[in-house]
mmCIF file of C-alpha atoms and ligand atoms in Angstrom:
data_model
loop_
_atom_site.group_PDB
_atom_site.id
_atom_site.type_symbol
_atom_site.label_atom_id
_atom_site.label_comp_id
_atom_site.label_asym_id
_atom_site.label_seq_id
_atom_site.Cartn_x
_atom_site.Cartn_y
_atom_site.Cartn_z
ATOM 1 C CA UNK A 10 -9.913 9.153 38.209
ATOM 2 C CA UNK A 11 -12.189 11.351 36.040
ATOM 3 C CA UNK A 12 -12.676 10.310 32.409
ATOM 4 C CA UNK A 13 -10.816 13.433 31.236
ATOM 5 C CA UNK A 14 -7.768 12.491 33.266
ATOM 6 C CA UNK A 15 -7.680 8.856 32.149
ATOM 7 C CA UNK A 16 -4.541 8.109 30.159
ATOM 8 C CA UNK A 17 -5.130 7.113 26.548
ATOM 9 C CA UNK A 18 -3.570 3.718 25.888
ATOM 10 C CA UNK A 19 -0.952 4.161 23.168
ATOM 11 C CA UNK A 20 -0.882 1.731 20.266
ATOM 12 C CA UNK A 21 2.511 0.025 20.212
ATOM 13 C CA UNK A 22 4.093 -2.502 17.888
ATOM 14 C CA UNK A 23 3.329 -5.114 20.576
ATOM 15 C CA UNK A 24 -0.345 -4.161 20.506
ATOM 16 C CA UNK A 25 -0.367 -4.587 16.710
ATOM 17 C CA UNK A 26 1.139 -8.058 17.110
ATOM 18 C CA UNK A 27 -1.546 -8.870 19.697
ATOM 19 C CA UNK A 28 -4.212 -7.709 17.237
ATOM 20 C CA UNK A 29 -2.892 -10.092 14.600
ATOM 21 C CA UNK A 30 -2.748 -12.921 17.149
ATOM 22 C CA UNK A 31 -6.372 -12.218 18.138
ATOM 23 C CA UNK A 32 -7.582 -11.810 14.550
ATOM 24 C CA UNK A 33 -8.451 -8.114 15.005
ATOM 25 C CA UNK A 34 -7.937 -6.118 11.765
ATOM 26 C CA UNK A 35 -5.501 -3.177 11.978
ATOM 27 C CA UNK A 36 -6.595 0.219 10.577
ATOM 28 C CA UNK A 37 -3.965 2.535 9.096
ATOM 29 C CA UNK A 38 -4.215 5.856 7.248
ATOM 30 C CA UNK A 39 -1.735 8.435 5.988
ATOM 31 C CA UNK A 40 -1.487 11.928 7.487
ATOM 32 C CA UNK A 41 0.833 14.834 6.858
ATOM 33 C CA UNK A 42 -0.306 17.632 9.180
ATOM 34 C CA UNK A 43 -1.478 18.359 12.732
ATOM 35 C CA UNK A 44 -5.164 19.096 12.078
ATOM 36 C CA UNK A 45 -5.937 15.970 10.057
ATOM 37 C CA UNK A 46 -3.815 13.702 12.263
ATOM 38 C CA UNK A 47 -5.796 14.913 15.286
ATOM 39 C CA UNK A 48 -9.091 13.991 13.607
ATOM 40 C CA UNK A 49 -7.895 10.525 12.537
ATOM 41 C CA UNK A 50 -6.497 9.846 16.005
ATOM 42 C CA UNK A 51 -9.723 11.003 17.652
ATOM 43 C CA UNK A 52 -11.617 8.649 15.306
ATOM 44 C CA UNK A 53 -9.600 5.747 16.745
ATOM 45 C CA UNK A 54 -7.220 4.841 13.921
ATOM 46 C CA UNK A 55 -4.546 2.338 15.007
ATOM 47 C CA UNK A 56 -1.602 3.482 12.878
ATOM 48 C CA UNK A 57 -0.861 6.808 11.194
ATOM 49 C CA UNK A 58 1.641 6.698 8.359
ATOM 50 C CA UNK A 59 3.469 9.880 7.497
ATOM 51 C CA UNK A 60 3.838 8.590 3.962
ATOM 52 C CA UNK A 61 6.171 9.904 1.322
ATOM 53 C CA UNK A 62 2.934 10.172 -0.675
ATOM 54 C CA UNK A 63 3.142 13.681 0.822
ATOM 55 C CA UNK A 64 5.302 14.290 -2.241
ATOM 56 C CA UNK A 65 2.185 13.695 -4.394
ATOM 57 C CA UNK A 66 -0.754 14.924 -2.348
ATOM 58 C CA UNK A 67 0.854 17.770 -0.396
ATOM 59 C CA UNK A 68 3.538 19.007 -2.789
ATOM 60 C CA UNK A 69 1.946 18.082 -6.149
ATOM 61 C CA UNK A 70 4.866 16.043 -7.513
ATOM 62 C CA UNK A 71 4.169 13.236 -9.962
ATOM 63 C CA UNK A 72 6.180 10.699 -7.934
ATOM 64 C CA UNK A 73 7.373 10.183 -4.347
ATOM 65 C CA UNK A 74 11.019 10.626 -5.355
ATOM 66 C CA UNK A 75 11.563 14.379 -4.823
ATOM 67 C CA UNK A 76 10.555 14.644 -1.145
ATOM 68 C CA UNK A 77 13.506 15.217 1.212
ATOM 69 C CA UNK A 78 14.318 13.939 4.684
ATOM 70 C CA UNK A 79 13.803 17.404 6.204
ATOM 71 C CA UNK A 80 10.433 17.753 4.500
ATOM 72 C CA UNK A 81 9.363 14.334 5.850
ATOM 73 C CA UNK A 82 10.489 15.414 9.308
ATOM 74 C CA UNK A 83 8.439 18.623 9.071
ATOM 75 C CA UNK A 84 5.324 16.581 8.204
ATOM 76 C CA UNK A 85 6.086 14.020 10.931
ATOM 77 C CA UNK A 86 6.560 16.700 13.616
ATOM 78 C CA UNK A 87 3.180 18.206 12.719
ATOM 79 C CA UNK A 88 1.457 14.803 12.809
ATOM 80 C CA UNK A 89 3.029 13.755 16.123
ATOM 81 C CA UNK A 90 1.717 16.962 17.767
ATOM 82 C CA UNK A 91 -1.832 15.918 16.821
ATOM 83 C CA UNK A 92 -1.678 12.297 17.992
ATOM 84 C CA UNK A 93 -2.408 10.895 21.450
ATOM 85 C CA UNK A 94 -3.109 7.229 20.740
ATOM 86 C CA UNK A 95 -2.051 5.963 17.304
ATOM 87 C CA UNK A 96 1.342 4.515 16.433
ATOM 88 C CA UNK A 97 3.085 7.007 14.117
ATOM 89 C CA UNK A 98 5.232 5.490 11.350
ATOM 90 C CA UNK A 99 7.329 7.656 9.019
ATOM 91 C CA UNK A 100 8.567 6.778 5.528
ATOM 92 C CA UNK A 101 12.284 7.070 4.927
ATOM 93 C CA UNK A 102 12.319 9.006 1.634
ATOM 94 C CA UNK A 103 14.052 7.953 -1.571
ATOM 95 C CA UNK A 104 17.835 8.308 -1.461
ATOM 96 C CA UNK A 105 18.185 8.246 2.324
ATOM 97 C CA UNK A 106 18.709 4.512 2.902
ATOM 98 C CA UNK A 107 19.368 2.584 -0.321
ATOM 99 C CA UNK A 108 22.895 1.219 -0.770
ATOM 100 C CA UNK A 109 24.388 2.671 2.408
ATOM 101 C CA UNK A 110 23.339 1.223 5.744
ATOM 102 C CA UNK A 111 25.228 3.848 7.774
ATOM 103 C CA UNK A 112 23.382 6.620 5.963
ATOM 104 C CA UNK A 113 20.137 4.691 6.511
ATOM 105 C CA UNK A 114 20.764 4.597 10.249
ATOM 106 C CA UNK A 115 21.560 8.333 10.327
ATOM 107 C CA UNK A 116 18.332 9.062 8.426
ATOM 108 C CA UNK A 117 16.238 6.916 10.777
ATOM 109 C CA UNK A 118 17.824 8.444 13.882
ATOM 110 C CA UNK A 119 17.251 11.978 12.544
ATOM 111 C CA UNK A 120 13.570 11.175 12.001
ATOM 112 C CA UNK A 121 13.146 9.610 15.448
ATOM 113 C CA UNK A 122 15.010 12.401 17.291
ATOM 114 C CA UNK A 123 13.518 15.383 15.485
ATOM 115 C CA UNK A 124 9.926 14.238 14.980
ATOM 116 C CA UNK A 125 9.096 12.098 18.013
ATOM 117 C CA UNK A 126 7.580 9.421 15.740
ATOM 118 C CA UNK A 127 7.539 5.783 16.822
ATOM 119 C CA UNK A 128 8.818 3.810 13.822
ATOM 120 C CA UNK A 129 10.080 4.068 10.255
ATOM 121 C CA UNK A 130 9.067 2.361 7.018
ATOM 122 C CA UNK A 131 11.418 1.370 4.187
ATOM 123 C CA UNK A 132 10.582 0.032 0.724
ATOM 124 C CA UNK A 133 12.227 -3.222 -0.379
ATOM 125 C CA UNK A 134 13.449 -6.609 0.802
ATOM 126 C CA UNK A 135 16.768 -8.385 0.416
ATOM 127 C CA UNK A 136 18.314 -5.456 -1.545
ATOM 128 C CA UNK A 137 18.077 -3.138 1.471
ATOM 129 C CA UNK A 138 18.383 -5.696 4.249
ATOM 130 C CA UNK A 139 21.684 -4.263 5.554
ATOM 131 C CA UNK A 140 20.003 -0.900 6.095
ATOM 132 C CA UNK A 141 17.020 -2.481 7.835
ATOM 133 C CA UNK A 142 19.211 -4.590 10.136
ATOM 134 C CA UNK A 143 21.381 -1.621 11.121
ATOM 135 C CA UNK A 144 18.320 0.489 11.972
ATOM 136 C CA UNK A 145 16.772 -2.355 13.960
ATOM 137 C CA UNK A 146 19.995 -2.899 15.903
ATOM 138 C CA UNK A 147 19.803 0.746 17.019
ATOM 139 C CA UNK A 148 16.410 -0.001 18.571
ATOM 140 C CA UNK A 149 14.241 1.708 15.963
ATOM 141 C CA UNK A 150 11.149 -0.312 14.969
ATOM 142 C CA UNK A 151 10.964 -0.930 11.214
ATOM 143 C CA UNK A 152 7.977 -1.609 8.986
ATOM 144 C CA UNK A 153 8.670 -3.157 5.573
ATOM 145 C CA UNK A 154 6.949 -2.352 2.279
ATOM 146 C CA UNK A 155 6.800 -4.866 -0.603
ATOM 147 C CA UNK A 156 4.881 -5.377 -3.842
ATOM 148 C CA UNK A 157 4.434 -2.072 -5.645
ATOM 149 C CA UNK A 158 7.107 0.154 -4.141
ATOM 150 C CA UNK A 159 6.551 3.663 -5.569
ATOM 151 C CA UNK A 160 10.142 4.800 -4.941
ATOM 152 C CA UNK A 161 11.163 2.266 -7.650
ATOM 153 C CA UNK A 162 8.585 3.447 -10.178
ATOM 154 C CA UNK A 163 11.182 4.171 -12.850
ATOM 155 C CA UNK A 164 12.474 0.604 -12.522
ATOM 156 C CA UNK A 165 8.953 -0.888 -12.849
ATOM 157 C CA UNK A 166 7.852 1.651 -15.468
ATOM 158 C CA UNK A 167 4.189 1.290 -14.439
ATOM 159 C CA UNK A 168 1.897 1.312 -11.390
ATOM 160 C CA UNK A 169 0.188 -1.981 -12.331
ATOM 161 C CA UNK A 170 -0.294 -4.975 -10.003
ATOM 162 C CA UNK A 171 2.993 -6.617 -8.928
ATOM 163 C CA UNK A 172 3.971 -10.257 -8.317
ATOM 164 C CA UNK A 173 1.479 -11.762 -10.758
ATOM 165 C CA UNK A 174 4.197 -13.982 -12.241
ATOM 166 C CA UNK A 175 5.570 -16.925 -10.257
ATOM 167 C CA UNK A 176 9.161 -15.670 -10.089
ATOM 168 C CA UNK A 177 8.183 -12.291 -8.654
ATOM 169 C CA UNK A 178 5.722 -13.906 -6.235
ATOM 170 C CA UNK A 179 8.496 -16.195 -5.010
ATOM 171 C CA UNK A 180 10.865 -13.249 -4.606
ATOM 172 C CA UNK A 181 8.210 -11.433 -2.575
ATOM 173 C CA UNK A 182 7.704 -14.511 -0.386
ATOM 174 C CA UNK A 183 11.487 -14.770 0.212
ATOM 175 C CA UNK A 184 11.739 -11.027 0.929
ATOM 176 C CA UNK A 185 8.917 -10.982 3.428
ATOM 177 C CA UNK A 186 10.287 -14.011 5.290
ATOM 178 C CA UNK A 187 13.617 -12.198 5.518
ATOM 179 C CA UNK A 188 11.969 -9.011 6.825
ATOM 180 C CA UNK A 189 10.235 -11.062 9.511
ATOM 181 C CA UNK A 190 13.431 -12.945 10.369
ATOM 182 C CA UNK A 191 15.498 -9.788 10.919
ATOM 183 C CA UNK A 192 12.810 -8.269 13.158
ATOM 184 C CA UNK A 193 10.453 -5.961 11.225
ATOM 185 C CA UNK A 194 7.233 -5.505 13.220
ATOM 186 C CA UNK A 195 4.983 -5.444 10.153
ATOM 187 C CA UNK A 196 4.952 -5.153 6.379
ATOM 188 C CA UNK A 197 2.859 -3.103 3.948
ATOM 189 C CA UNK A 198 1.848 -5.113 0.864
ATOM 190 C CA UNK A 199 0.927 -2.830 -2.018
ATOM 191 C CA UNK A 200 -1.012 -3.846 -5.122
ATOM 192 C CA UNK A 201 -0.429 -7.588 -5.306
ATOM 193 C CA UNK A 202 -2.942 -10.390 -6.033
ATOM 194 C CA UNK A 203 -5.292 -11.032 -3.093
ATOM 195 C CA UNK A 204 -4.577 -14.762 -3.122
ATOM 196 C CA UNK A 205 -0.821 -14.203 -2.774
ATOM 197 C CA UNK A 206 -1.325 -11.584 -0.042
ATOM 198 C CA UNK A 207 -3.491 -14.004 1.941
ATOM 199 C CA UNK A 208 -1.015 -16.851 1.562
ATOM 200 C CA UNK A 209 1.861 -14.607 2.641
ATOM 201 C CA UNK A 210 -0.087 -13.219 5.611
ATOM 202 C CA UNK A 211 -1.017 -16.700 6.838
ATOM 203 C CA UNK A 212 2.600 -17.838 6.639
ATOM 204 C CA UNK A 213 3.887 -14.951 8.791
ATOM 205 C CA UNK A 214 3.799 -14.251 12.504
ATOM 206 C CA UNK A 215 4.028 -10.458 12.078
ATOM 207 C CA UNK A 216 1.085 -8.437 10.689
ATOM 208 C CA UNK A 217 0.680 -7.468 7.038
ATOM 209 C CA UNK A 218 -1.114 -4.258 6.073
ATOM 210 C CA UNK A 219 -2.553 -4.196 2.569
ATOM 211 C CA UNK A 220 -3.272 -1.484 0.026
ATOM 212 C CA UNK A 221 -4.782 -3.076 -3.047
ATOM 213 C CA UNK A 222 -3.893 -6.492 -1.616
ATOM 214 C CA UNK A 223 -7.389 -7.834 -0.879
ATOM 215 C CA UNK A 224 -9.065 -8.847 2.353
ATOM 216 C CA UNK A 225 -6.822 -11.721 3.458
ATOM 217 C CA UNK A 226 -4.223 -9.436 5.066
ATOM 218 C CA UNK A 227 -4.085 -8.364 8.735
ATOM 219 C CA UNK A 228 -4.957 -4.702 8.197
ATOM 220 C CA UNK A 229 -5.654 -2.053 5.585
ATOM 221 C CA UNK A 230 -4.064 1.286 4.732
ATOM 222 C CA UNK A 231 -5.283 4.037 2.407
ATOM 223 C CA UNK A 232 -3.898 7.428 1.493
ATOM 224 C CA UNK A 233 -6.156 9.869 3.373
ATOM 225 C CA UNK A 234 -6.580 12.240 0.426
ATOM 226 C CA UNK A 235 -7.880 9.322 -1.700
ATOM 227 C CA UNK A 236 -10.221 7.962 0.987
ATOM 228 C CA UNK A 237 -11.667 11.443 1.598
ATOM 229 C CA UNK A 238 -12.043 12.262 -2.102
ATOM 230 C CA UNK A 239 -9.653 15.224 -2.099
ATOM 231 C CA UNK A 240 -7.748 13.679 -4.995
ATOM 232 C CA UNK A 241 -10.070 13.091 -7.926
ATOM 233 C CA UNK A 242 -8.084 11.819 -10.911
ATOM 234 C CA UNK A 243 -6.762 8.744 -9.039
ATOM 235 C CA UNK A 244 -9.345 5.953 -9.277
ATOM 236 C CA UNK A 245 -7.764 2.516 -8.826
ATOM 237 C CA UNK A 246 -10.039 -0.484 -8.311
ATOM 238 C CA UNK A 247 -8.871 -0.969 -4.718
ATOM 239 C CA UNK A 248 -9.884 2.519 -3.582
ATOM 240 C CA UNK A 249 -13.088 3.086 -1.605
ATOM 241 C CA UNK A 250 -13.944 6.770 -1.348
ATOM 242 C CA UNK A 251 -15.806 7.682 1.838
ATOM 243 C CA UNK A 252 -16.351 11.347 0.930
ATOM 244 C CA UNK A 253 -16.202 13.650 -2.061
ATOM 245 C CA UNK A 254 -14.317 16.400 -0.240
ATOM 246 C CA UNK A 255 -13.055 17.942 -3.472
ATOM 247 C CA UNK A 256 -16.639 18.896 -4.404
ATOM 248 C CA UNK A 257 -17.581 19.754 -0.802
ATOM 249 C CA UNK A 258 -14.633 22.117 -0.354
ATOM 250 C CA UNK A 259 -15.027 23.629 -3.817
ATOM 251 C CA UNK A 260 -18.740 24.240 -3.136
ATOM 252 C CA UNK A 261 -18.019 25.886 0.225
ATOM 253 C CA UNK A 262 -15.342 28.167 -1.233
ATOM 254 C CA UNK A 263 -17.602 29.089 -4.177
ATOM 255 C CA UNK A 264 -20.288 30.057 -1.656
ATOM 256 C CA UNK A 265 -17.774 32.117 0.357
ATOM 257 C CA UNK A 266 -16.600 33.932 -2.796
ATOM 258 C CA UNK A 267 -20.185 34.708 -3.723
ATOM 259 C CA UNK A 268 -20.981 35.941 -0.178
ATOM 260 C CA UNK A 269 -17.960 38.270 -0.277
ATOM 261 C CA UNK A 270 -18.822 39.610 -3.739
ATOM 262 C CA UNK A 271 -22.470 40.153 -2.752
ATOM 263 C CA UNK A 272 -21.412 41.864 0.520
ATOM 264 C CA UNK A 273 -23.438 39.214 2.352
ATOM 265 C CA UNK A 274 -20.379 38.324 4.485
ATOM 266 C CA UNK A 275 -19.727 39.536 7.120
ATOM 267 C CA UNK A 276 -23.210 40.123 8.523
ATOM 268 C CA UNK A 277 -24.098 42.397 11.478
ATOM 269 C CA UNK A 278 -23.516 39.467 13.862
ATOM 270 C CA UNK A 279 -20.123 38.699 12.370
ATOM 271 C CA UNK A 280 -18.512 42.036 13.174
ATOM 272 C CA UNK A 281 -17.483 44.043 16.261
HETATM 273 O O1 LIG B 312 3.522 6.822 1.168
HETATM 274 C C1 LIG B 312 2.451 6.211 1.341
HETATM 275 O O2 LIG B 312 1.365 6.788 1.405
HETATM 276 C C2 LIG B 312 2.496 4.753 1.438
HETATM 277 C C3 LIG B 312 1.189 4.031 1.398
HETATM 278 C C4 LIG B 312 0.744 3.883 0.001
HETATM 279 C C5 LIG B 312 1.262 2.745 2.105
HETATM 280 O O3 LIG B 312 3.543 4.187 1.513
#
């Protein structure tokens, strides 16, 4: 078979488990549209998260709370069209799964049917366990999310590091054990002490993916707009910026504006 015709091997939840078993770190990034998802997939990313951070970086909201299920599905559909290899996970948005497991199942099924994504992610532990179990029983893979859970920002009141105190660390430990027990295939750990994240990760069979959770977890996730330097006001300690795209894009558009004003664009070669 020619190289072009070779099938790309899809990343599955089983492959992620194998990576944890073999000590291979898992790479995860957020995406919200076709063009960027295609680039990340081509680069070889393992997991693409259609995060509800779309509410912040795509729609300009202050929090993740306003984004709707239909808006998440629109983003997920666009991402899925750009992906050949990565596992695509979609956030269930705020208000579509808390306190009503039947509604949670309907939301998850709507995402899976209409977007073609491979799994969903929900924020929380014991408090939402009925929703998680119902979704899992329907055969939809679920990823958990503990630590700083941005959908609960008005309960926390701040985006600072979570689970620094013993009681909250214990609650997180109990929650994550429960998520593993009911069948989640992985858990995102956001902004918790590195020592706790390592301890938790070592005590679990399923993989943990950290964001601001240190190096002792089984994989890392970053919001693509932060990693690429498109956002510029957000500068937490855990963030490594690989590009300054804000300046790059601004510079390119400034040049374009100047070329138009100076009648330098289009040139002879750029017209018919
Ligand atoms: O919505 C999102 O981008 C996330 C990541 C921060 C993990 O949940």
